[in-house]
GROMACS .gro file of C-alpha atoms in nm:
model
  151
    1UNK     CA    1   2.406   3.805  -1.679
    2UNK     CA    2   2.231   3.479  -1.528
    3UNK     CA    3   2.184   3.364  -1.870
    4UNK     CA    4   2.523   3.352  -1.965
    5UNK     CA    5   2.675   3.184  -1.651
    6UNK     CA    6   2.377   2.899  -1.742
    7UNK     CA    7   2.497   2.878  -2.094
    8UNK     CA    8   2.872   2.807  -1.949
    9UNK     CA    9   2.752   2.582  -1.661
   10UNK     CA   10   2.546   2.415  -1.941
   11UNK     CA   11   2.837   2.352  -2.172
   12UNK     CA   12   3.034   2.252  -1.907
   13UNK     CA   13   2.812   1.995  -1.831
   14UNK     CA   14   2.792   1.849  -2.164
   15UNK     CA   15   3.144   1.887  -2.160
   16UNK     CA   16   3.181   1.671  -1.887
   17UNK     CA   17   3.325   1.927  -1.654
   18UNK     CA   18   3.140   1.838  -1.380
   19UNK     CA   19   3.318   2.084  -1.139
   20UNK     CA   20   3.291   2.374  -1.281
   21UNK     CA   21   2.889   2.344  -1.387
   22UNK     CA   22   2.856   2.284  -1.011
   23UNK     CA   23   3.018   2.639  -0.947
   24UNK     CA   24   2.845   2.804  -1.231
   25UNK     CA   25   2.481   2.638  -1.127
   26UNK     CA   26   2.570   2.786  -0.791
   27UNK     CA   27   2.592   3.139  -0.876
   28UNK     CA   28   2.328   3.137  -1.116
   29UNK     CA   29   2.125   3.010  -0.795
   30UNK     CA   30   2.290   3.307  -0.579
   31UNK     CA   31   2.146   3.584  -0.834
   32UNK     CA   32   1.770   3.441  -0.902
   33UNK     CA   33   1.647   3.050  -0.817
   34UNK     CA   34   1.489   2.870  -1.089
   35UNK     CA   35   1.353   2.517  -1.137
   36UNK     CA   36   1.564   2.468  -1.418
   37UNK     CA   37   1.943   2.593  -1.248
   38UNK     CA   38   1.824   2.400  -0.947
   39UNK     CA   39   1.705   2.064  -1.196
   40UNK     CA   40   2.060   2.111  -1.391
   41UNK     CA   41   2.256   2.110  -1.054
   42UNK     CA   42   2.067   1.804  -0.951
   43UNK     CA   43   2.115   1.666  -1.266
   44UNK     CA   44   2.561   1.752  -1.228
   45UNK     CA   45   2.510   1.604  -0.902
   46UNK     CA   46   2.389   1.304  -0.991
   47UNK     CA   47   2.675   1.250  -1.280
   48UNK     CA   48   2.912   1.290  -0.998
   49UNK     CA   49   2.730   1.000  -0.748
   50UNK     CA   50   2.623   1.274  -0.530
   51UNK     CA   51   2.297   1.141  -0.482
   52UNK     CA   52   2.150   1.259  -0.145
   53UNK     CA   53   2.289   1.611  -0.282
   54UNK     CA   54   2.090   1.582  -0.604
   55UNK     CA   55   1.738   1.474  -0.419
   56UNK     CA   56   1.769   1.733  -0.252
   57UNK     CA   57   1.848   2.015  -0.601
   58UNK     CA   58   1.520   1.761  -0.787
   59UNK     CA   59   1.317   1.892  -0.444
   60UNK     CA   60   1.401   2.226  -0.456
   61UNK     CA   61   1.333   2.256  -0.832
   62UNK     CA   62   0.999   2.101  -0.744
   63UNK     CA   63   0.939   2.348  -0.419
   64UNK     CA   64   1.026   2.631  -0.694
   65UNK     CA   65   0.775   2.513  -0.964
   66UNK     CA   66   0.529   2.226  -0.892
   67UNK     CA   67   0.431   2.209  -1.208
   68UNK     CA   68   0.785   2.160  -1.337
   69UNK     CA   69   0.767   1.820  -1.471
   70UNK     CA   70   1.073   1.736  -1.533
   71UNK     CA   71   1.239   1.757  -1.214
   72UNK     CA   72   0.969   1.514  -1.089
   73UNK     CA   73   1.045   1.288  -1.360
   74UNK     CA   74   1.463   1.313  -1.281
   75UNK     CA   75   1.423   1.238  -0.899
   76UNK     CA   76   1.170   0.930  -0.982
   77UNK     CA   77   1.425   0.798  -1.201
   78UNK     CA   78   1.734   0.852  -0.976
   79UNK     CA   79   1.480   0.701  -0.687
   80UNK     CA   80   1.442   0.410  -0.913
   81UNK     CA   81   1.792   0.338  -0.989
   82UNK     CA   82   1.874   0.390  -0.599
   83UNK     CA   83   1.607   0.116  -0.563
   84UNK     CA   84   1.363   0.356  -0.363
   85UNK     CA   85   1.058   0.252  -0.499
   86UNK     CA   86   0.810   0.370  -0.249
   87UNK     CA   87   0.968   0.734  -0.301
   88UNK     CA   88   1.014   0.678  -0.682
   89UNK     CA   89   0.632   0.600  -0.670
   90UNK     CA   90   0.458   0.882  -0.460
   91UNK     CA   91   0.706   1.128  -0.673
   92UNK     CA   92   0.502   0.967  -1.022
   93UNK     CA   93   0.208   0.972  -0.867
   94UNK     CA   94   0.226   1.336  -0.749
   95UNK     CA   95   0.317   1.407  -1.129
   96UNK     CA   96   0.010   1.205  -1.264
   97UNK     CA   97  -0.236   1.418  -1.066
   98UNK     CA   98  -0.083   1.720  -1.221
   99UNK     CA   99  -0.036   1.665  -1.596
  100UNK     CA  100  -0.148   1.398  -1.853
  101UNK     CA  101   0.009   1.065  -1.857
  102UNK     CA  102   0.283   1.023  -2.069
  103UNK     CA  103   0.482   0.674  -2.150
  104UNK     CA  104   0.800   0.709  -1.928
  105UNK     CA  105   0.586   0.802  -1.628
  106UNK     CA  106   0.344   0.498  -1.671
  107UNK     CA  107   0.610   0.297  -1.745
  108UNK     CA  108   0.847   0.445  -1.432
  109UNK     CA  109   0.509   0.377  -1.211
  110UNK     CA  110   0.473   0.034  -1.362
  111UNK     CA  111   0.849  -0.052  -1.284
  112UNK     CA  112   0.780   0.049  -0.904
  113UNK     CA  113   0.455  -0.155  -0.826
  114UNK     CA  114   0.669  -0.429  -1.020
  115UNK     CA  115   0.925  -0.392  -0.752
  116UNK     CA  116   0.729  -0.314  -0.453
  117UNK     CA  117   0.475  -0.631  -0.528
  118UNK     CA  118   0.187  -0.426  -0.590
  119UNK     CA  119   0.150  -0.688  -0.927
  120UNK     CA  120  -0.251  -0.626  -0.971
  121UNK     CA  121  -0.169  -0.246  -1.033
  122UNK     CA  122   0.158  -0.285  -1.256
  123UNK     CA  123  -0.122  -0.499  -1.446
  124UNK     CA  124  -0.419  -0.272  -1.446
  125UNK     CA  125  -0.204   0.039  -1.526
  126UNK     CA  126  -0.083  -0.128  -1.801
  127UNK     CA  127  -0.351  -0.257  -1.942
  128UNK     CA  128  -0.525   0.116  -1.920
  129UNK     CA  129  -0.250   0.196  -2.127
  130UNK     CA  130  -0.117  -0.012  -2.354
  131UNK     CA  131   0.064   0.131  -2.657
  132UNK     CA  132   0.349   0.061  -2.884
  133UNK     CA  133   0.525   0.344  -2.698
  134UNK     CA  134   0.463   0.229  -2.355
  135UNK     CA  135   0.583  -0.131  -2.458
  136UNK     CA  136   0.937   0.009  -2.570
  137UNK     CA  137   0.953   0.226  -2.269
  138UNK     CA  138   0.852  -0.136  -2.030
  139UNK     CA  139   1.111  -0.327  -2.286
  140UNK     CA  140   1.395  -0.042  -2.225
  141UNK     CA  141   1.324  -0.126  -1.820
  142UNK     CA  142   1.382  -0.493  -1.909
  143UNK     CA  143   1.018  -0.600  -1.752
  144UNK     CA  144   0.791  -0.570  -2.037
  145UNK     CA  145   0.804  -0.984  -2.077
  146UNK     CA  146   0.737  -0.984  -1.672
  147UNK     CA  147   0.465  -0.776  -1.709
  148UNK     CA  148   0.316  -0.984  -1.992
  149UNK     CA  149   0.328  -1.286  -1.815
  150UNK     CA  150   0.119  -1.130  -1.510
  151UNK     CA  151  -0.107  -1.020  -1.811
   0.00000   0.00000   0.00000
């Protein structure tokens, strides 16, 4: 039963109706929560400049499964483009302590000690992990020639 209201609320997403994903997400969450109805409704939130409604679906995906990685990585980013840095950074660095590294995440935490001044650590982190990968992910941000300069 849950599965198949996700699978509508999930092509209604894709579909662009926003609405009606919000309604389906919702009764999936009324007969079992999960990280991932809770992540998807943050996620339909978000398309619809909801924002302080989608923190709070990224948190409760989180508060479901801690280890749910990409909720933590959807409210960083949404942080980031609200221009929350601090926020955007203790989220990545809560994620850091519980999985390996990857390139968005270094390159998400780079982006926020870019913006919050913290220059000597954008640097450092960085240079701990330079990569091809991590370069393209700084480049897509638009401060990978910054971030060379401080170099």
């Amino acid at each position: 039963m849950i599965e198949e209201i996700f699978e509508k609320a999930l092509r209604a997403s894709k579909e662009n109706r926003l609405e009606e994903a919000e309604n389906l997400y919702k009764e999936c969450l009324k007969i079992h929560q999960t990280p991932e109805v809770w992540n998807n409704l943050g996620n339909v939130y978000a398309r619809m400049e909801r924002y302080a409604e989608a923190i709070e679906c990224y948190r409760r995906s989180i508060d479901c499964d801690p280890t749910f990685t990409i909720a933590h990585t959807n409210l960083a980013s949404l942080l980031i483009n609200l221009e929350r840095f601090a926020e955007a950074r203790l989220v990545l660095l809560s994620l850091l302590n519980k999985e390996q590294p990857n390139e968005q995440t270094l390159a998400m935490l780079i982006v926020c000690d870019l913006a919050l001044n913290n220059l000597a650590e954008a640097v450092s982190l960085y240079k701990k992990n330079a990569s091809e990968a991590l370069n393209k992910e700084l480049s897509e941000y638009g401060v990978l020639e910054k971030l060379l300069e401080l170099s």
